[in-house]
CSV table of C-alpha atoms in Angstrom, one decimal:
chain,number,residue,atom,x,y,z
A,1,UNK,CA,21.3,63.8,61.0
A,2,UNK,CA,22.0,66.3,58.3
A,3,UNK,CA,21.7,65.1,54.2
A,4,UNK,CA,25.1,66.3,53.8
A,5,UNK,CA,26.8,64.4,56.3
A,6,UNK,CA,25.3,61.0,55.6
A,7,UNK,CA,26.3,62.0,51.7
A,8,UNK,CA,30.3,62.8,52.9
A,9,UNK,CA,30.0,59.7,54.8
A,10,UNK,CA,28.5,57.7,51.8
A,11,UNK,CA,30.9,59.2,49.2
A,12,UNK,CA,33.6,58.6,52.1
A,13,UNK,CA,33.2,54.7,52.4
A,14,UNK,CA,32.3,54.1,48.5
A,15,UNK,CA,35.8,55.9,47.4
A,16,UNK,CA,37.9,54.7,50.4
A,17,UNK,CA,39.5,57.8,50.9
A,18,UNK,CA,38.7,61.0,52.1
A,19,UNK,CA,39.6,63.5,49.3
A,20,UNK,CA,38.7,61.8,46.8
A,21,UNK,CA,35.0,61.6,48.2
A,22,UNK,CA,35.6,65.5,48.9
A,23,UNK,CA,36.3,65.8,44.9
A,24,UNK,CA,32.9,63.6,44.6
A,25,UNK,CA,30.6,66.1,47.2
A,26,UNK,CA,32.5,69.2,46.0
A,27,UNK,CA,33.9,70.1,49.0
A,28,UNK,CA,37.3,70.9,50.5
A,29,UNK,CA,38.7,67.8,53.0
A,30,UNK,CA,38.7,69.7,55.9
A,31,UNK,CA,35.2,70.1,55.4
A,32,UNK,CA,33.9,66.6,54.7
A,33,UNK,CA,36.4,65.4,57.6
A,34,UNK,CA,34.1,67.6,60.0
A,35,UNK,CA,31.0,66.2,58.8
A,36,UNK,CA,32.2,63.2,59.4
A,37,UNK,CA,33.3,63.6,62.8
A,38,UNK,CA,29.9,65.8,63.7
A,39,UNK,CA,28.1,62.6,62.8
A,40,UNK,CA,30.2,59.9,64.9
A,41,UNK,CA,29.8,62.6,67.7
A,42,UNK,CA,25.8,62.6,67.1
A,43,UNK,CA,25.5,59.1,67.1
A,44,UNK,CA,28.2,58.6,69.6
A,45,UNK,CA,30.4,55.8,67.8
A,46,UNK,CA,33.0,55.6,65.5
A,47,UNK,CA,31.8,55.2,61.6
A,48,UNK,CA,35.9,55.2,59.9
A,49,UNK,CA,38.4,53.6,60.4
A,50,UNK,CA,41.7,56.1,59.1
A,51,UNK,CA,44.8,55.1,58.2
A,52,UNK,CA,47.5,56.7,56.1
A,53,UNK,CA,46.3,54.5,53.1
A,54,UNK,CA,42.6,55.8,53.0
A,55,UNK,CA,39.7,55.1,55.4
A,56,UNK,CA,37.4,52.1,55.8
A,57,UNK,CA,34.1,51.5,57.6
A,58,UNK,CA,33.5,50.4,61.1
A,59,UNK,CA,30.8,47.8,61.7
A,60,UNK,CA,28.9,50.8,62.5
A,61,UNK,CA,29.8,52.4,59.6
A,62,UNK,CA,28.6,49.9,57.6
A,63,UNK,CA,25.7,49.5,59.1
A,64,UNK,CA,24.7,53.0,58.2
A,65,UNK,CA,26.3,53.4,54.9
A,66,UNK,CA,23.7,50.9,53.8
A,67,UNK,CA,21.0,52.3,55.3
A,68,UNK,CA,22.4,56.4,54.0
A,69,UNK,CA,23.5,54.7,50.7
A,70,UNK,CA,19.8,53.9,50.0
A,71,UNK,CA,18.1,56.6,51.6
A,72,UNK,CA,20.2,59.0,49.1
A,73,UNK,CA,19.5,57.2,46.3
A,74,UNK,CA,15.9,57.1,47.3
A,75,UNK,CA,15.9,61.1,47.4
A,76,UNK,CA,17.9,61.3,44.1
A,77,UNK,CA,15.4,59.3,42.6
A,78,UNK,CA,12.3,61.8,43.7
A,79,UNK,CA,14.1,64.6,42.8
A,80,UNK,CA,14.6,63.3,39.1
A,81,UNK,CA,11.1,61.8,38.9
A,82,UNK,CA,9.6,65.0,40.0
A,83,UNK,CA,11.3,66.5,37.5
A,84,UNK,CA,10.4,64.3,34.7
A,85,UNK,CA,6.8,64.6,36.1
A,86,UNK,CA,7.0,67.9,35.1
A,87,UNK,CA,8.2,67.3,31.4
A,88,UNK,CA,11.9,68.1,32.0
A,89,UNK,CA,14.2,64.9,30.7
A,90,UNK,CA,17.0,64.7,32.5
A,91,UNK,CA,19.1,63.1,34.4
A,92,UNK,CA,20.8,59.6,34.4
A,93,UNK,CA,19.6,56.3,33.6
A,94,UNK,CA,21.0,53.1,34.8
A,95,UNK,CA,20.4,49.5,32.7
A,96,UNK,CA,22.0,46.4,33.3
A,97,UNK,CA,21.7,43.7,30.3
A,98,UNK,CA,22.7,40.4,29.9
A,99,UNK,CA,25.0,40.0,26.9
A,100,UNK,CA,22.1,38.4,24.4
A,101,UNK,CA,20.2,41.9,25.2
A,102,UNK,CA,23.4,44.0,24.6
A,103,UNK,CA,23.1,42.3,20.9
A,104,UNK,CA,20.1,42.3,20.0
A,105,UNK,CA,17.5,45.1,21.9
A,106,UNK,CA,19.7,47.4,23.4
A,107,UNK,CA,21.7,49.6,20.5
A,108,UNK,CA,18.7,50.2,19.0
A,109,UNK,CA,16.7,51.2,22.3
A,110,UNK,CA,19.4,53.3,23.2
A,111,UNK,CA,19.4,55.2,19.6
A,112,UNK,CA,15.8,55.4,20.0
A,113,UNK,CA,15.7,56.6,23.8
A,114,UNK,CA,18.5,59.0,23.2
A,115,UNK,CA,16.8,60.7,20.0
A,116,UNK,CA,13.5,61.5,21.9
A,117,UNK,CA,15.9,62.4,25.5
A,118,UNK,CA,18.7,64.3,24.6
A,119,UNK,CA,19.9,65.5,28.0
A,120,UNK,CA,18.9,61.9,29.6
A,121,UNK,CA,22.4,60.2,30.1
A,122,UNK,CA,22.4,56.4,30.0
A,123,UNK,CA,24.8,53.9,32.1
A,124,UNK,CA,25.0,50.4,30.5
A,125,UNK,CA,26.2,47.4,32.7
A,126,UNK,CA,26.8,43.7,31.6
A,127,UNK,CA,25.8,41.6,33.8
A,128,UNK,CA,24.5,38.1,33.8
A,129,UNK,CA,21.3,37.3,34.3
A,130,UNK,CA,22.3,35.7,38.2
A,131,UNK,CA,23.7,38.8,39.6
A,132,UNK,CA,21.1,41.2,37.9
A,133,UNK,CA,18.1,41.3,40.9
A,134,UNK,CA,20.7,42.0,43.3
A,135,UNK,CA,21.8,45.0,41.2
A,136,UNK,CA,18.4,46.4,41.4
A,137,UNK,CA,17.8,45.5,45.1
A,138,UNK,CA,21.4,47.7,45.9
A,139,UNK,CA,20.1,50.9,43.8
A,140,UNK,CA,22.9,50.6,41.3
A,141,UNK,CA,20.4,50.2,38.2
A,142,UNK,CA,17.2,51.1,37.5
A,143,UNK,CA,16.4,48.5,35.2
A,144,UNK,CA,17.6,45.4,34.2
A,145,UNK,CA,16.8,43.2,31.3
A,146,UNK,CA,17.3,39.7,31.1
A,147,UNK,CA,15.7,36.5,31.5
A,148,UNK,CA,12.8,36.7,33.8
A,149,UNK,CA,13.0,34.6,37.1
A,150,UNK,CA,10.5,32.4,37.8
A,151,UNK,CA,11.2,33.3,41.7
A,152,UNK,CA,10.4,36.9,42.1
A,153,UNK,CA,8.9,37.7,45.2
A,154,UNK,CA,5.1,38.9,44.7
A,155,UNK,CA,5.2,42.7,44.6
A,156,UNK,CA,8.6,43.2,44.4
A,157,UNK,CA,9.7,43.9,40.8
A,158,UNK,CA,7.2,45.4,37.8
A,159,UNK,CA,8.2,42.9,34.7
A,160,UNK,CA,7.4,43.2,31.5
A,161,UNK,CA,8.0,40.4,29.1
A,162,UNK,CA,9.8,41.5,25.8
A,163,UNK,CA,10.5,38.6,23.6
A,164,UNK,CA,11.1,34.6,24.0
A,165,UNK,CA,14.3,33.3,24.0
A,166,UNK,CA,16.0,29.9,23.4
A,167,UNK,CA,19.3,28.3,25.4
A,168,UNK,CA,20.7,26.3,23.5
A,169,UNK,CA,23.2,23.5,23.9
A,170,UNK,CA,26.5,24.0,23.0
A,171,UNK,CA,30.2,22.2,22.6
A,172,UNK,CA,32.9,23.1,21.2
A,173,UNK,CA,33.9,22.1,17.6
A,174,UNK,CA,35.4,18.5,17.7
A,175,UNK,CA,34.1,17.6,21.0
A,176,UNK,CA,32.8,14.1,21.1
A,177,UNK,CA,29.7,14.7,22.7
A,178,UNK,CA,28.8,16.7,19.6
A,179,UNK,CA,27.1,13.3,18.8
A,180,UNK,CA,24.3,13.1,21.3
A,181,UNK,CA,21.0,13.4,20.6
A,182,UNK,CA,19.3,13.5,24.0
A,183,UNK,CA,20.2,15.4,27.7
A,184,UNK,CA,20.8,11.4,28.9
A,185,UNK,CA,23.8,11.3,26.7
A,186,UNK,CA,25.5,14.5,28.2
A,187,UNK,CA,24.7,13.3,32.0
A,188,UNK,CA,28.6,12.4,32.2
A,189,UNK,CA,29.7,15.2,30.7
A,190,UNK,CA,31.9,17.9,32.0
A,191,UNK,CA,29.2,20.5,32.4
A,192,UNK,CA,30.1,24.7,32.4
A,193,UNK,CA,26.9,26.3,34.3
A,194,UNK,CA,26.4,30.3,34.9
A,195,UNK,CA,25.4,30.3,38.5
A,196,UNK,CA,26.0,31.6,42.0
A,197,UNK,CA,26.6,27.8,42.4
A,198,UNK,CA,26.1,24.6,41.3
A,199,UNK,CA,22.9,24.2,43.2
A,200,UNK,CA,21.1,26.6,40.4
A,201,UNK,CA,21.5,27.4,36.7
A,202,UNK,CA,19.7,27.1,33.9
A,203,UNK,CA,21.8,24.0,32.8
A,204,UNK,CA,20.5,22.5,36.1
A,205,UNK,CA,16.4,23.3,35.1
A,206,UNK,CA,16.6,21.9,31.9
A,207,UNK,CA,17.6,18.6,33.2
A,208,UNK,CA,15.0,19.0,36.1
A,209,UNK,CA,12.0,20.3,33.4
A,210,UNK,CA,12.6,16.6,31.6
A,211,UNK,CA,13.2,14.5,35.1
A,212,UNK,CA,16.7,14.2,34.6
A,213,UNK,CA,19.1,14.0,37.3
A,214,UNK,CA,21.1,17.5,37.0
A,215,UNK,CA,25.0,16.7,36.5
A,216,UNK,CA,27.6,18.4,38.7
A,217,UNK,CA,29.0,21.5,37.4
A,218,UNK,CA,32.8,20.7,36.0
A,219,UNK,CA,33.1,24.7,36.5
A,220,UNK,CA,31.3,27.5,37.1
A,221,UNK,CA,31.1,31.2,35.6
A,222,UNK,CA,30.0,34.3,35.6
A,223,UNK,CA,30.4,35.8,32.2
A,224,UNK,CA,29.8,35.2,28.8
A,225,UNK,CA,33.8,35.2,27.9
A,226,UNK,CA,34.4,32.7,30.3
A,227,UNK,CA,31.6,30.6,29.1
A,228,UNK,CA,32.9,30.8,25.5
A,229,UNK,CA,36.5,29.9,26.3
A,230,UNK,CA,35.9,26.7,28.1
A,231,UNK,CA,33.4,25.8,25.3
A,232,UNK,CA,35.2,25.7,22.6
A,233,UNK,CA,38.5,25.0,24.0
A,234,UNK,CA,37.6,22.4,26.3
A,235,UNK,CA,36.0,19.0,26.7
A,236,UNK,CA,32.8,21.2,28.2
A,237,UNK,CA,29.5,21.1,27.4
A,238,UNK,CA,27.2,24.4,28.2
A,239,UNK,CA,23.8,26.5,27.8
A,240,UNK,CA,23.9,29.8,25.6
A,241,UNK,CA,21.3,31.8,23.7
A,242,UNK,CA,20.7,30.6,20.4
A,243,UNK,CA,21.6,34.0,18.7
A,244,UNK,CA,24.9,34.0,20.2
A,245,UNK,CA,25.8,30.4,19.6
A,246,UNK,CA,24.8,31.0,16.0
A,247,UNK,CA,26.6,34.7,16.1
A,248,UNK,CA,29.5,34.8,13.5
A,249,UNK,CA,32.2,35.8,15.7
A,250,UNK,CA,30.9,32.4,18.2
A,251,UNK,CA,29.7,29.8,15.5
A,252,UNK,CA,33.0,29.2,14.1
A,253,UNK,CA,34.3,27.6,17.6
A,254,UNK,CA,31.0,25.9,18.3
A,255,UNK,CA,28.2,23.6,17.5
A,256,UNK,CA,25.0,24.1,18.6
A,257,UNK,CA,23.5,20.2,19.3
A,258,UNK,CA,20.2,19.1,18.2
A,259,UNK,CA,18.5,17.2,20.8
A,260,UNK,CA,15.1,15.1,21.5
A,261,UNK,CA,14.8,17.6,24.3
A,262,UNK,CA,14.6,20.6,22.1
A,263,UNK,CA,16.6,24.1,23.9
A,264,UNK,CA,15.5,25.7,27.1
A,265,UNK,CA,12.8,28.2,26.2
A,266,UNK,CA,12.5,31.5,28.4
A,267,UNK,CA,11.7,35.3,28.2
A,268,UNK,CA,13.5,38.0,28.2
A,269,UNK,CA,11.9,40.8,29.8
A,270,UNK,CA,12.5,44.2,31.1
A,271,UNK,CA,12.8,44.1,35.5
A,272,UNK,CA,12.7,47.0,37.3
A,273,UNK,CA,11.5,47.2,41.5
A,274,UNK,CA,7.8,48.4,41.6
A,275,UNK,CA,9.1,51.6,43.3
A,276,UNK,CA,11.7,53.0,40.7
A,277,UNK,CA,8.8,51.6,38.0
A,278,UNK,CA,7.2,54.9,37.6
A,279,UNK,CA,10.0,56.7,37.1
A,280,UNK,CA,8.6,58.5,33.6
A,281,UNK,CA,13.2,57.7,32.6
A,282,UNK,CA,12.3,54.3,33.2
A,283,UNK,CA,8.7,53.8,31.6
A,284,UNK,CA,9.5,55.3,28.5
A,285,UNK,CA,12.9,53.0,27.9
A,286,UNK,CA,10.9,50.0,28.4
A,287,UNK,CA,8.5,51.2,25.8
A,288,UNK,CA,11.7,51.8,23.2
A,289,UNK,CA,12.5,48.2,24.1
A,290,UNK,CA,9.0,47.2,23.4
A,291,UNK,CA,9.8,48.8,20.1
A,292,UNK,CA,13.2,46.9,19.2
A,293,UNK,CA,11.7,43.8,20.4
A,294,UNK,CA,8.9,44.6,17.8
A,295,UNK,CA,11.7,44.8,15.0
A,296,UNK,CA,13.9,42.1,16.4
A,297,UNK,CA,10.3,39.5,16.2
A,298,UNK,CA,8.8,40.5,13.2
């Protein structure tokens, strides 16, 4: 199988139609159409499925976009590492960052990183901190930072821890429940949890970390937006980082409760896979959020 044919076929599936992935590979149609076609002759099976609104993949097609989407990425990545290897700064740089990162490490790692790198471009991503490992395990970051899981698989990811955190609980100004004092209190309350599901969540380990029976989610979210709007326009009760709970454009809508328990502690650290680790694009960002960290602790 030739490089460029698995990248047509790649750029194929990703845009969903075939000139626009011939714009992406800088080729004419007729020409990523024959790669295409070369390929499903080599491998003897049909990878797209054409229609007059665009193409989409085959089960065989997906089955090999996977395996070509990584396999590209993989070469990508050498070519840019070898590269930096050799002194010469450039290229792209992908981070994903949960929104507490975004306020507080990231501007100034970026203004840092992008003194010192010039011709390194950078590709920021929110993202919350349950859709961040899959992120890295699909390719499309190189680094994520966020709250470190305590479920990492051994070898898989280099960490490095870059400051404690706090999540603190949170209702919405006039709520009732503002008056508790312990978790017990907010058992029967109408809980918000960021999670894949209401089987995990940090809302759910803070319960478990003081024997507490977990309560069922009332609703579930995936971004910080959402989080914020049932919160202080609702009956809910929810986890959020102390500095934006406390952040003048969230403090006016919310109250941050004082309980027996005390908040959630965790770290936020800097996750990258143990193969895209010695990237020389990545190792030197971590250091510049070493440094902010340094500032943002002192």
């Amino acid at each position: 199988m030739k490089l460029n044919a698995l990248q047509a076929l790649v750029a194929a599936i990703d845009e969903g139609s075939l000139r626009a992935a011939a714009r992406r590979v800088g080729v004419t149609q007729p020409a990523l159409s024959k790669m295409v076609r070369e390929l499903e002759r080599e491998l003897g099976a049909p990878l797209l499925e054409r229609s007059t609104t665009g193409v989409t993949p085959t089960a065989q097609g997906r089955i090999l976009h996977a395996r070509a989407k990584a396999a590209v990425w993989e070469l990508d990545e050498a070519v840019q590492q070898i590269g930096q290897m050799g002194g010469r700064m450039v290229g792209q740089l992908a981070v994903g960052a949960v929104p507490l990162a975004l306020l507080l490490l990231v501007p100034e790692a970026v203004r840092t990183y992008s003194r010192a790198f010039p011709a390194m471009m950078l590709q920021l991503r929110e993202e919350l901190y349950i859709g961040q490992l899959e992120l890295l395990r699909q390719r499309q970051v190189d680094l994520v930072v966020g709250p470190i899981p305590e479920d990492l698989a051994p070898g898989e990811c280099h960490v490095e821890p870059l400051m404690p955190i706090e999540m603190a609980v949170v209702v919405g100004r006039g709520n009732p429940k503002a008056r508790a004092r312990s978790l017990r209190d907010l058992q029967d309350s109408r809980w918000v949890y960021t999670s894949l599901s209401g089987q995990s969540g940090y809302a759910k380990l803070l319960f478990e970390r003081h024997g507490l029976q977990p309560p069922a989610p009332a609703a579930i979210v995936n971004s910080t937006l959402g989080l914020l709007s049932l919160i202080s326009h609702g009956d809910c009760v929810g986890l959020m980082p102390l500095p934006i709970a406390t952040h003048p454009a969230a403090a006016p809508f919310m109250q941050v409760l004082k309980l027996r328990e005390g908040p959630l502690p965790l770290a936020l650290g800097a996750i990258a896979l143990s193969t895209v680790a010695v990237k020389p694009a990545v190792r030197h960002f971590i250091t510049h959020l070493h440094r902010a960290a340094a500032q943002v602790t002192a």
